[in-house]
Tab-separated table of C-alpha atoms in Angstrom:
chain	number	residue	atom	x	y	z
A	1016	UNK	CA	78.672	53.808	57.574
A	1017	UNK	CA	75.841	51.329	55.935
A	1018	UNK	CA	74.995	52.584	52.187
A	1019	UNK	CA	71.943	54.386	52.294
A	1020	UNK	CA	69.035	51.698	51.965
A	1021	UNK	CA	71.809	48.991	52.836
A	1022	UNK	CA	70.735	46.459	55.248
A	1023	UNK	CA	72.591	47.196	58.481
A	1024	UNK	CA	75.108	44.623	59.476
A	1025	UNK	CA	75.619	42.919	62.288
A	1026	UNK	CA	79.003	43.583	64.066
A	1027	UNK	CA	81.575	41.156	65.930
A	1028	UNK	CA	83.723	42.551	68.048
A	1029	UNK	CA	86.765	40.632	69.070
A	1030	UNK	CA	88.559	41.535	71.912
A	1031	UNK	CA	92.098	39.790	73.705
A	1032	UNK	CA	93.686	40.752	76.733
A	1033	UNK	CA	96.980	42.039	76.786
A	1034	UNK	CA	98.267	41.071	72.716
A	1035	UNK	CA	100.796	43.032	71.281
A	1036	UNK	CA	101.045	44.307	67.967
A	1037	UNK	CA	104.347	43.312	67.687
A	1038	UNK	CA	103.447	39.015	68.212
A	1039	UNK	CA	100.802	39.656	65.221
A	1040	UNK	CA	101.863	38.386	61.759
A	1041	UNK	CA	100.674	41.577	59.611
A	1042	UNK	CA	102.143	44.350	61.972
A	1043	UNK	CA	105.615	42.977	61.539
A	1044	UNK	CA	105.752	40.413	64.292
A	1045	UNK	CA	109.457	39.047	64.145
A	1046	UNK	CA	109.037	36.564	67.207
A	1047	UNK	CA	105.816	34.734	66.026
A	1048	UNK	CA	103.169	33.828	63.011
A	1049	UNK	CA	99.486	34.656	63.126
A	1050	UNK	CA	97.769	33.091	59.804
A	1051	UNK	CA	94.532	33.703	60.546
A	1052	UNK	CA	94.885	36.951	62.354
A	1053	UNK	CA	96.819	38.073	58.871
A	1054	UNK	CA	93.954	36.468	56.615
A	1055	UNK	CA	91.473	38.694	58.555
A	1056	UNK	CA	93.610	42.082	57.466
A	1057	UNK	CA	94.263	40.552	53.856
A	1058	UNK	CA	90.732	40.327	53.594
A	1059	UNK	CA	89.908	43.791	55.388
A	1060	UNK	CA	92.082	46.770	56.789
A	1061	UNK	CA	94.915	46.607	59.025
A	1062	UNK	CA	95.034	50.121	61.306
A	1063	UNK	CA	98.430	50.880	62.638
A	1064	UNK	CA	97.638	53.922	64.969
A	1065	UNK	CA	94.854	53.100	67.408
A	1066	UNK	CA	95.469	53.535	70.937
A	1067	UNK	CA	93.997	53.086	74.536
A	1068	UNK	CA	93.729	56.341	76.565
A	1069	UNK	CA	94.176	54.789	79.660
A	1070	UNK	CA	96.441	51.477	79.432
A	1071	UNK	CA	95.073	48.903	82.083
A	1072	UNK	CA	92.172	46.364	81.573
A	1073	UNK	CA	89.246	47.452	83.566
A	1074	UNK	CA	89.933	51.108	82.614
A	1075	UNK	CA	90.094	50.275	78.620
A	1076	UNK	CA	87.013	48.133	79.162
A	1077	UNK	CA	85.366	50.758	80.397
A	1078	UNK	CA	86.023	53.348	78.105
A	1079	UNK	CA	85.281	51.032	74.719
A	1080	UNK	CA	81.669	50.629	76.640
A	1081	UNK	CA	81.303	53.745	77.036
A	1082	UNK	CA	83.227	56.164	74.323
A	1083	UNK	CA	83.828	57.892	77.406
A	1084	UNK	CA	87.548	59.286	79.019
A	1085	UNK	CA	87.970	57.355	82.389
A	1086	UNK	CA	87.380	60.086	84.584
A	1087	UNK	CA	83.708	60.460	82.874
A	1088	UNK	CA	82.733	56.637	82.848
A	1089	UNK	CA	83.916	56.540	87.083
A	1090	UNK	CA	86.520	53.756	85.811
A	1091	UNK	CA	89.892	55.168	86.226
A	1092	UNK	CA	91.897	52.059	87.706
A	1093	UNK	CA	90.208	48.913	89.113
A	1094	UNK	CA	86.996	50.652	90.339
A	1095	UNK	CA	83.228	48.899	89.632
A	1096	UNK	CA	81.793	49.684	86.764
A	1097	UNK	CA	78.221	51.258	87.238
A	1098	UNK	CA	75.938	49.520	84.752
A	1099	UNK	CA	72.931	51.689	84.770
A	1100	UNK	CA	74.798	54.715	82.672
A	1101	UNK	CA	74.233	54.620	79.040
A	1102	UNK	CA	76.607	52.317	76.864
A	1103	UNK	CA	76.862	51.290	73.181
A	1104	UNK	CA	74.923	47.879	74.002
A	1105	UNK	CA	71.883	49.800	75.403
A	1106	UNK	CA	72.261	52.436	72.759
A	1107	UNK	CA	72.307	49.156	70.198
A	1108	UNK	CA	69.544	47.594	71.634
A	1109	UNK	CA	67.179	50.670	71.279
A	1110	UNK	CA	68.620	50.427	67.826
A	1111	UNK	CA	67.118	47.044	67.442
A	1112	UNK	CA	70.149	45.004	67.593
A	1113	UNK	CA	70.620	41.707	69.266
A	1114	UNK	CA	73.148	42.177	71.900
A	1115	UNK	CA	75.677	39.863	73.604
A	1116	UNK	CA	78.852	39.523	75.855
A	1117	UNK	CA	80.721	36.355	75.964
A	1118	UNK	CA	84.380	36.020	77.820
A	1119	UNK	CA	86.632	38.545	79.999
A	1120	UNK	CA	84.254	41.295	81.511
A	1121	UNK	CA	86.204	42.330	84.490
A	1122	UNK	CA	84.490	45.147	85.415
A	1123	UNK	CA	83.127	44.602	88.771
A	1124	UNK	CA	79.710	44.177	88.247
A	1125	UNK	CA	77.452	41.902	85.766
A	1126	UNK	CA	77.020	43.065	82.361
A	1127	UNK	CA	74.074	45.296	81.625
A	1128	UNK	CA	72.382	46.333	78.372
A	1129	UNK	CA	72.534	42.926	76.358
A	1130	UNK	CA	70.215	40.081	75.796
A	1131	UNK	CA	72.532	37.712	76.734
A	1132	UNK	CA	75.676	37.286	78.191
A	1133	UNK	CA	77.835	34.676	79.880
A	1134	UNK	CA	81.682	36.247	81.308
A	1135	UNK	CA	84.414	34.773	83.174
A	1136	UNK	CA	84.623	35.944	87.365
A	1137	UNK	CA	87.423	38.431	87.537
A	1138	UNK	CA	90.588	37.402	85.304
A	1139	UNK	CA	89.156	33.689	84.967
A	1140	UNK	CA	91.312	30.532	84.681
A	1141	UNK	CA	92.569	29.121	81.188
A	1142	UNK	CA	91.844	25.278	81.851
A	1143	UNK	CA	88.481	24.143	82.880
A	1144	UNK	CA	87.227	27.495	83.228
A	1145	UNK	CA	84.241	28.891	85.194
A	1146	UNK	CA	81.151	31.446	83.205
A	1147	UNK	CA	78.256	32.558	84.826
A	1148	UNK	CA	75.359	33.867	83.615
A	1149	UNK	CA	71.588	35.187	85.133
A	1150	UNK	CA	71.002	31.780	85.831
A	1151	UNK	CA	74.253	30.640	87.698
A	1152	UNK	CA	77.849	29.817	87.079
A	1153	UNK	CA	78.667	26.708	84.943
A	1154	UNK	CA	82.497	24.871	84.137
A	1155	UNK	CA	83.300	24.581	81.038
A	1156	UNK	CA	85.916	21.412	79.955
A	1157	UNK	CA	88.461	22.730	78.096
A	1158	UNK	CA	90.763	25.215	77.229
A	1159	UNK	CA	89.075	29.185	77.788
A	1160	UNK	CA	90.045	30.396	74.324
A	1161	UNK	CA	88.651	27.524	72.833
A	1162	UNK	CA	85.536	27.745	75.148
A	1163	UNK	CA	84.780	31.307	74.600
A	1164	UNK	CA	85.217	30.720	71.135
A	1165	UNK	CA	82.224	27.751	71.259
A	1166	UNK	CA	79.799	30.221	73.160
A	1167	UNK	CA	80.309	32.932	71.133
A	1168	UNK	CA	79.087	30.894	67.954
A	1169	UNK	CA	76.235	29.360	70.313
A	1170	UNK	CA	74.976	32.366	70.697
A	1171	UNK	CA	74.792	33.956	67.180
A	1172	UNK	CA	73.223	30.378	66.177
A	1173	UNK	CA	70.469	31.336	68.841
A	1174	UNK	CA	69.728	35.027	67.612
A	1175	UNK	CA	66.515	36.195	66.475
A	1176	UNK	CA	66.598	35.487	63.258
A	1177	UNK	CA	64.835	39.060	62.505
A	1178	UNK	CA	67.629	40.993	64.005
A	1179	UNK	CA	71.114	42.323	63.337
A	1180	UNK	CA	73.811	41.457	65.969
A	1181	UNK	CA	76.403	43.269	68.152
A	1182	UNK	CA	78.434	40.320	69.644
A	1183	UNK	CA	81.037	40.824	72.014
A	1184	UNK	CA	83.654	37.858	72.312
A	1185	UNK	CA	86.360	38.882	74.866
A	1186	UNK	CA	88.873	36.878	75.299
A	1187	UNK	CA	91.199	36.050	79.012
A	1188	UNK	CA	94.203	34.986	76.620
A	1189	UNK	CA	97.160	36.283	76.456
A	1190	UNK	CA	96.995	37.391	80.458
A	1191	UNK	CA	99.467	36.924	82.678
A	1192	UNK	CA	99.739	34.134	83.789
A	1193	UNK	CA	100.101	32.824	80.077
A	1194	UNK	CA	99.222	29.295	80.587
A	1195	UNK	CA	99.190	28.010	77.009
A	1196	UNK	CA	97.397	24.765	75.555
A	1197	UNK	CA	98.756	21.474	75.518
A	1198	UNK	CA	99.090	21.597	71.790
A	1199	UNK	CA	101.096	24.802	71.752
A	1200	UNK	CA	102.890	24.101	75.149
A	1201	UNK	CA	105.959	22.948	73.473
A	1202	UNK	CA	105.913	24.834	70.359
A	1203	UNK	CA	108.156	27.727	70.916
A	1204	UNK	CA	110.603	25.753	73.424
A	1205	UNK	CA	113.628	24.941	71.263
A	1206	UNK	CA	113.247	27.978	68.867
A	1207	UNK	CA	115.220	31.585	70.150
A	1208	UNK	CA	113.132	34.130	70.027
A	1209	UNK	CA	114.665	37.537	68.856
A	1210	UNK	CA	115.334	39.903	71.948
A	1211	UNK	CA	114.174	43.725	71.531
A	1212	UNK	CA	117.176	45.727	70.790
A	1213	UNK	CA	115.874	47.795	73.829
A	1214	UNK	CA	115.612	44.851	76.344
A	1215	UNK	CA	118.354	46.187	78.362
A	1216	UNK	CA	117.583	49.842	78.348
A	1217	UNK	CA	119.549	51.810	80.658
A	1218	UNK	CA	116.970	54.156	81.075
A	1219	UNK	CA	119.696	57.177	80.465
A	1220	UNK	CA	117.700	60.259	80.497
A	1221	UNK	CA	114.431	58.616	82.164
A	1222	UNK	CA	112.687	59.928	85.620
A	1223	UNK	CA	113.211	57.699	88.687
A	1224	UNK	CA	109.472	56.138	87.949
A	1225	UNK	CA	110.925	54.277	84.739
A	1226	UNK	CA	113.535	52.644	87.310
A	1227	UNK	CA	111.434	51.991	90.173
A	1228	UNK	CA	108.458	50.569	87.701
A	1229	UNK	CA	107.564	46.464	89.066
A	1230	UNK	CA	107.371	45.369	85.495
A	1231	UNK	CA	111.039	43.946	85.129
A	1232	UNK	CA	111.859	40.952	82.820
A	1233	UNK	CA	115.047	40.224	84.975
A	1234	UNK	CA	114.097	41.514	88.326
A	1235	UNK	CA	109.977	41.033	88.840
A	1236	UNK	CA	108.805	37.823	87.558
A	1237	UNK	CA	107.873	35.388	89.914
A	1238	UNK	CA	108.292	31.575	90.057
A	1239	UNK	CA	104.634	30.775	88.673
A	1240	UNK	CA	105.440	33.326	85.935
A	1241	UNK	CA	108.698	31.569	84.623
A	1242	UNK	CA	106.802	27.830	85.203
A	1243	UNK	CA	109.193	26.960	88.079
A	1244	UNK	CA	108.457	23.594	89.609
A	1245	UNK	CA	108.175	24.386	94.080
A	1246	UNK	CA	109.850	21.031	96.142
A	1247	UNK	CA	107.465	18.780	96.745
A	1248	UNK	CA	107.919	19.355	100.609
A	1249	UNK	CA	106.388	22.602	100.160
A	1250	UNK	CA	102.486	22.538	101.039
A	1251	UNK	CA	99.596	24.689	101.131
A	1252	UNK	CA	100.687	28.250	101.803
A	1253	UNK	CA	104.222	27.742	101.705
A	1254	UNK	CA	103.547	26.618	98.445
A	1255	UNK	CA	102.129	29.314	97.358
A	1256	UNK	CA	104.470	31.332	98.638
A	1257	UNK	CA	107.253	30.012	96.860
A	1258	UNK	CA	105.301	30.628	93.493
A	1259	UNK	CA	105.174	34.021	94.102
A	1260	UNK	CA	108.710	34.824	94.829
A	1261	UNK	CA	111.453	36.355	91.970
A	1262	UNK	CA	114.496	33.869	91.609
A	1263	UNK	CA	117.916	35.365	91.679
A	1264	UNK	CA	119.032	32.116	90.330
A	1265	UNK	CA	117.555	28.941	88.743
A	1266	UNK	CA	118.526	25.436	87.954
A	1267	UNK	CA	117.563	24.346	84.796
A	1268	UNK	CA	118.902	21.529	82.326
A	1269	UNK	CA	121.206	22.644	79.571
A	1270	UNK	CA	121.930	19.663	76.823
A	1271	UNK	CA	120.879	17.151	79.817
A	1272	UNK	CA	123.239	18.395	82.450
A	1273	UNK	CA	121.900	20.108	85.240
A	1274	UNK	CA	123.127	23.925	86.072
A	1275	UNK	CA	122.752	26.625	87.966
A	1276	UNK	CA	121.781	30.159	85.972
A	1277	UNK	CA	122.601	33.504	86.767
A	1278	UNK	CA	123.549	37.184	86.035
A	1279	UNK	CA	123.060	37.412	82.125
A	1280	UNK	CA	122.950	33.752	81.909
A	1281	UNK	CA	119.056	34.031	83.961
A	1282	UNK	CA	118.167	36.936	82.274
A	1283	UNK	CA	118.373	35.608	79.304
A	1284	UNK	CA	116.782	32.529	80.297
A	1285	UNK	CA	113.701	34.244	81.586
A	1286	UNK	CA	113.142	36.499	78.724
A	1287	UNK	CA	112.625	32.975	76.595
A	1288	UNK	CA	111.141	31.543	79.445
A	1289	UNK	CA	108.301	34.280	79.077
A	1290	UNK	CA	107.920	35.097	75.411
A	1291	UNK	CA	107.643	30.933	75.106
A	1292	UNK	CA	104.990	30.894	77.197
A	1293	UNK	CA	103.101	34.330	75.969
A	1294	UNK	CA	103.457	33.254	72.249
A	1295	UNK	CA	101.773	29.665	72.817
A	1296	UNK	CA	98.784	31.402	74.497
A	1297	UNK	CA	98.663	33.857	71.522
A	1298	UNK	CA	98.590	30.806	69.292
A	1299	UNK	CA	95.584	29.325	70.611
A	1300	UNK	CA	93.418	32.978	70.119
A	1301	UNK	CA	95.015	32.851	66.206
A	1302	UNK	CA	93.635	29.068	66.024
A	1303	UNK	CA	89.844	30.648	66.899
A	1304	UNK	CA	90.190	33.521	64.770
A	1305	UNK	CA	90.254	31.800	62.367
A	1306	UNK	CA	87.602	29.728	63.507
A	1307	UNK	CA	85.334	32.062	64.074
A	1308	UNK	CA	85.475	33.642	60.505
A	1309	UNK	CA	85.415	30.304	58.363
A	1310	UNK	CA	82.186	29.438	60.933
A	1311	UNK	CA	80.813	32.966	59.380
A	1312	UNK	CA	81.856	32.307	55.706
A	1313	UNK	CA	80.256	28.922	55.945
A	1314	UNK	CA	76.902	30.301	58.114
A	1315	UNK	CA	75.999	32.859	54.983
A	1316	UNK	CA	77.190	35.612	57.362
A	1317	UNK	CA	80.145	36.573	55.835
A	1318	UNK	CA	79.129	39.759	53.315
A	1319	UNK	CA	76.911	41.329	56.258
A	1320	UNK	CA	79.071	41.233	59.140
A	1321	UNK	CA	82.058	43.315	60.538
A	1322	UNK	CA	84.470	41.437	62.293
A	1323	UNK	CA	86.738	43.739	64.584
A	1324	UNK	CA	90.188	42.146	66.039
A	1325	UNK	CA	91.647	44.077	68.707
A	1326	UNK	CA	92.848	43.701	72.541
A	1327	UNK	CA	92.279	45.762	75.026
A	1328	UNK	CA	95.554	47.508	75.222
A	1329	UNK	CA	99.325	47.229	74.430
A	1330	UNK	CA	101.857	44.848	76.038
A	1331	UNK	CA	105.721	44.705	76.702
A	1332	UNK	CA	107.148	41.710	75.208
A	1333	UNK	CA	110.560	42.401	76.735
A	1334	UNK	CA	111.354	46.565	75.424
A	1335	UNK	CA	112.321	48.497	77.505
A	1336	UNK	CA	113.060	45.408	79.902
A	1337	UNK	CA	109.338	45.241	81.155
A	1338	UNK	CA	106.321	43.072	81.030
A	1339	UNK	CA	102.811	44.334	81.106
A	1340	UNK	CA	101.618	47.416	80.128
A	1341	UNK	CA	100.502	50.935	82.478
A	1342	UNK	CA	103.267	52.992	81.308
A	1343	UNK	CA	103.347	55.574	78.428
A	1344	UNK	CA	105.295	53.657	75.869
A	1345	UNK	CA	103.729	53.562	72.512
A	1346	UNK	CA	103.929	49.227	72.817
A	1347	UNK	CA	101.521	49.418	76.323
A	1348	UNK	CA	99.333	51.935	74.545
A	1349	UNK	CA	98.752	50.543	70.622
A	1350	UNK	CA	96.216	48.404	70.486
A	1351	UNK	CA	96.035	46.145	67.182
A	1352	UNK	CA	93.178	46.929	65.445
A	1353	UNK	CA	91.483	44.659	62.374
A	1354	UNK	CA	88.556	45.022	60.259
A	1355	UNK	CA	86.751	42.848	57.916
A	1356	UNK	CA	83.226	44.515	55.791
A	1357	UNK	CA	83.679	42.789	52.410
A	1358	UNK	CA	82.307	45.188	49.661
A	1359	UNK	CA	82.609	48.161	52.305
A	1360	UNK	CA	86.440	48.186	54.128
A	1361	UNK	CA	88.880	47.399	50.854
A	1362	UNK	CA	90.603	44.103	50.933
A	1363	UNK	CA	94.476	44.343	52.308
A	1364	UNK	CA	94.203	48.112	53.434
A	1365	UNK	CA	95.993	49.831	55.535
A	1366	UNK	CA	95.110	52.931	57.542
A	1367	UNK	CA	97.066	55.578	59.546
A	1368	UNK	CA	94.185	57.466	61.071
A	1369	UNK	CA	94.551	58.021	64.896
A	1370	UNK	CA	92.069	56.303	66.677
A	1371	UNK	CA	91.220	55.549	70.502
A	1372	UNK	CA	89.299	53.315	72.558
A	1373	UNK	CA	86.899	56.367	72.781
A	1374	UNK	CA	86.039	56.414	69.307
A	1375	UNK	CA	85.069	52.293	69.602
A	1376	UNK	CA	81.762	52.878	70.503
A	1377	UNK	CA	79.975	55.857	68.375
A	1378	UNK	CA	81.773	54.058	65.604
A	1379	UNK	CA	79.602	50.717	66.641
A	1380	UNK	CA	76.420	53.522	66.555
A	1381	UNK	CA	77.651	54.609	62.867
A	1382	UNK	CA	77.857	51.372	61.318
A	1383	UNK	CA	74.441	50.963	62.992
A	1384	UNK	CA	73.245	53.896	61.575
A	1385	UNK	CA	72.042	55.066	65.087
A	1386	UNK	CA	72.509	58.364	66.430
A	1387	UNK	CA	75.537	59.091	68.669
A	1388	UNK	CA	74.852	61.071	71.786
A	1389	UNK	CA	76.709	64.173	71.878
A	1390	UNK	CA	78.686	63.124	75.792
């Protein structure tokens, strides 16, 4: 909480889609490097045990609106979000906060309870991407982290200069499909990224649902997953088709010679094949971290403002041989979590607390010092 008589701050709340703890920097990450993401825990406090209740996107959403359990919020899965039940941006704005949603929504219905907001349809697209706001939908050139990141500092430019902000910037990256940008395309292509020791779990001692799961490295990714080029005889639904079939086998180039992959061979191959991919779109969101905080530093806004780094859930990057998240392993349910308040959060702590996605919100209302509602 805000020092008694201390002006109350504004807050920046950062949110990705799907990023692991283990591809950040400063929780260990031994497949990737996150400067930026790292400078923003030097600087602040680095929380190692905060977790989603309910592990998919629209659910997590939800419940960080809300500081509500899925089953009170009527979000459990993929359902619509009803906007006219009290949430932490309404509660804010009664506060008299500025409020504002920029990026990944993905809640069914348009955003209620802030001044302004602009949010991708659905999941969104990473190149060239589509916002809408009140006034109509709008594409943006460019890549959507680096988009996001531009109307996100538009609109704290544009704030009423007599009020404290709540800003949140949700990002699309790193979803599936992990399309990265052209600068980071490449990056991770001749480098071997360490497998999980668990990769290959046998699942000894698991119920049948761990072995019937959809979220297989080896056996569920499709052809638009792994980048696989269709013939070009194949058109239109066929096409598309194609795409969205899970190779057995794939021909690839190996020191210029053309061969045919398989058994281990293809497993192997499409566990790089994905955490290339994955850890180029990650690279991008690092880039406009740190982007966002030197355009703070340099706006006068550093000392006053809480920046929060988090995503919305977990992600497999390979244990347990899966993808995605939606199943109780601790890597689909942490959630990174990062805070910057210089003079308030110590520089380069560390916490253990438990937290959840529940506790997002009347923490928002403390820092505001606003009353929390007792539901």
């Amino acid at each position: 909480k805000p020092a008694a008589g201390a002006k109350r701050p504004n807050i920046l709340f950062i949110m990705t889609d799907d990023h692991s703890s283990n591809a950040i920097g400063c929780y260990g990450s031994k497949v990737n490097e996150t400067p930026h993401m790292d400078r923003l825990a030097s600087e602040g406090m680095r929380m190692d045990r905060v977790f989603a209740t309910n592990s998919i996107c629209t659910p997590s959403r939800a419940t960080i609106l809300t500081g509500k359990y899925s089953h009170l919020n009527g979000v459990p899965v993929f359902n619509r979000f009803d906007g006219s039940q009290p949430t932490v941006a309404k509660l804010l704005q009664t506060a008299g906060y500025h409020t504002a949603m920029i990026g990944k929504w993905h809640l069914g219905s348009n955003p209620t309870g802030f001044d302004y907001w602009n949010i991708l349809p659905g999941q969104g697209i990473y190149h060239d991407p589509v916002l809408y706001d009140k006034d109509g939908s709008q594409t943006y050139p460019g890549y959507v982290t680096d988009v996001i990141t531009d109307i996100t500092i538009d609109a704290i430019k544009n704030r009423p200069a007599d009020k404290p902000f709540f800003v949140m910037s949700h990002h699309k990256a790193p979803h599936r499909s992990w399309e990265p940008d052209e600068k980071y395309r490449k990056m991770f292509e001749n480098k071997h990224i360490p497998e999980p020791e668990n990769l290959r779990d046998d699942y000894a001692t698991r119920t049948d649902a761990i072995r019937e799961q959809q979220q297989s490295v080896f056996r569920d990714m499709t052809r638009r997953d792994l980048k696989l080029t269709p013939p070009a005889s194949l058109e239109g639904a066929a096409r598309r088709e194609w795409m969205q079939t899970k190779p057995t086998e794939v021909e690839t180039e190996v020191g210029g010679v053309k061969k045919t992959l398989k058994g281990k061979e293809l497993e192997d191959w499409k566990y790089q094949r994905y955490m290339q991919d994955y850890l180029a779109v990650v690279q991008s969101v690092d880039d406009n971290v740190g982007r966002m905080l030197d355009w703070l530093d340099a706006s006068g806004l550093r000392e006053n403002t809480v920046v929060i780094y988090t995503s919305d859930q977990g992600f497999f990057l390979g244990e347990h041989g899966m993808y995605d998240k939606r199943f109780m392993y601790e890597e689909s349910l942490r959630m990174p979590f990062l805070v910057r308040w210089p003079g308030t959060v110590p520089a380069k702590g560390t916490s253990e607390a438990i937290g959840i996605n529940c506790d997002f919100a009347p923490t928002f209302l403390d820092l505001a010092g606003a009353a929390v509602p007792a539901d």
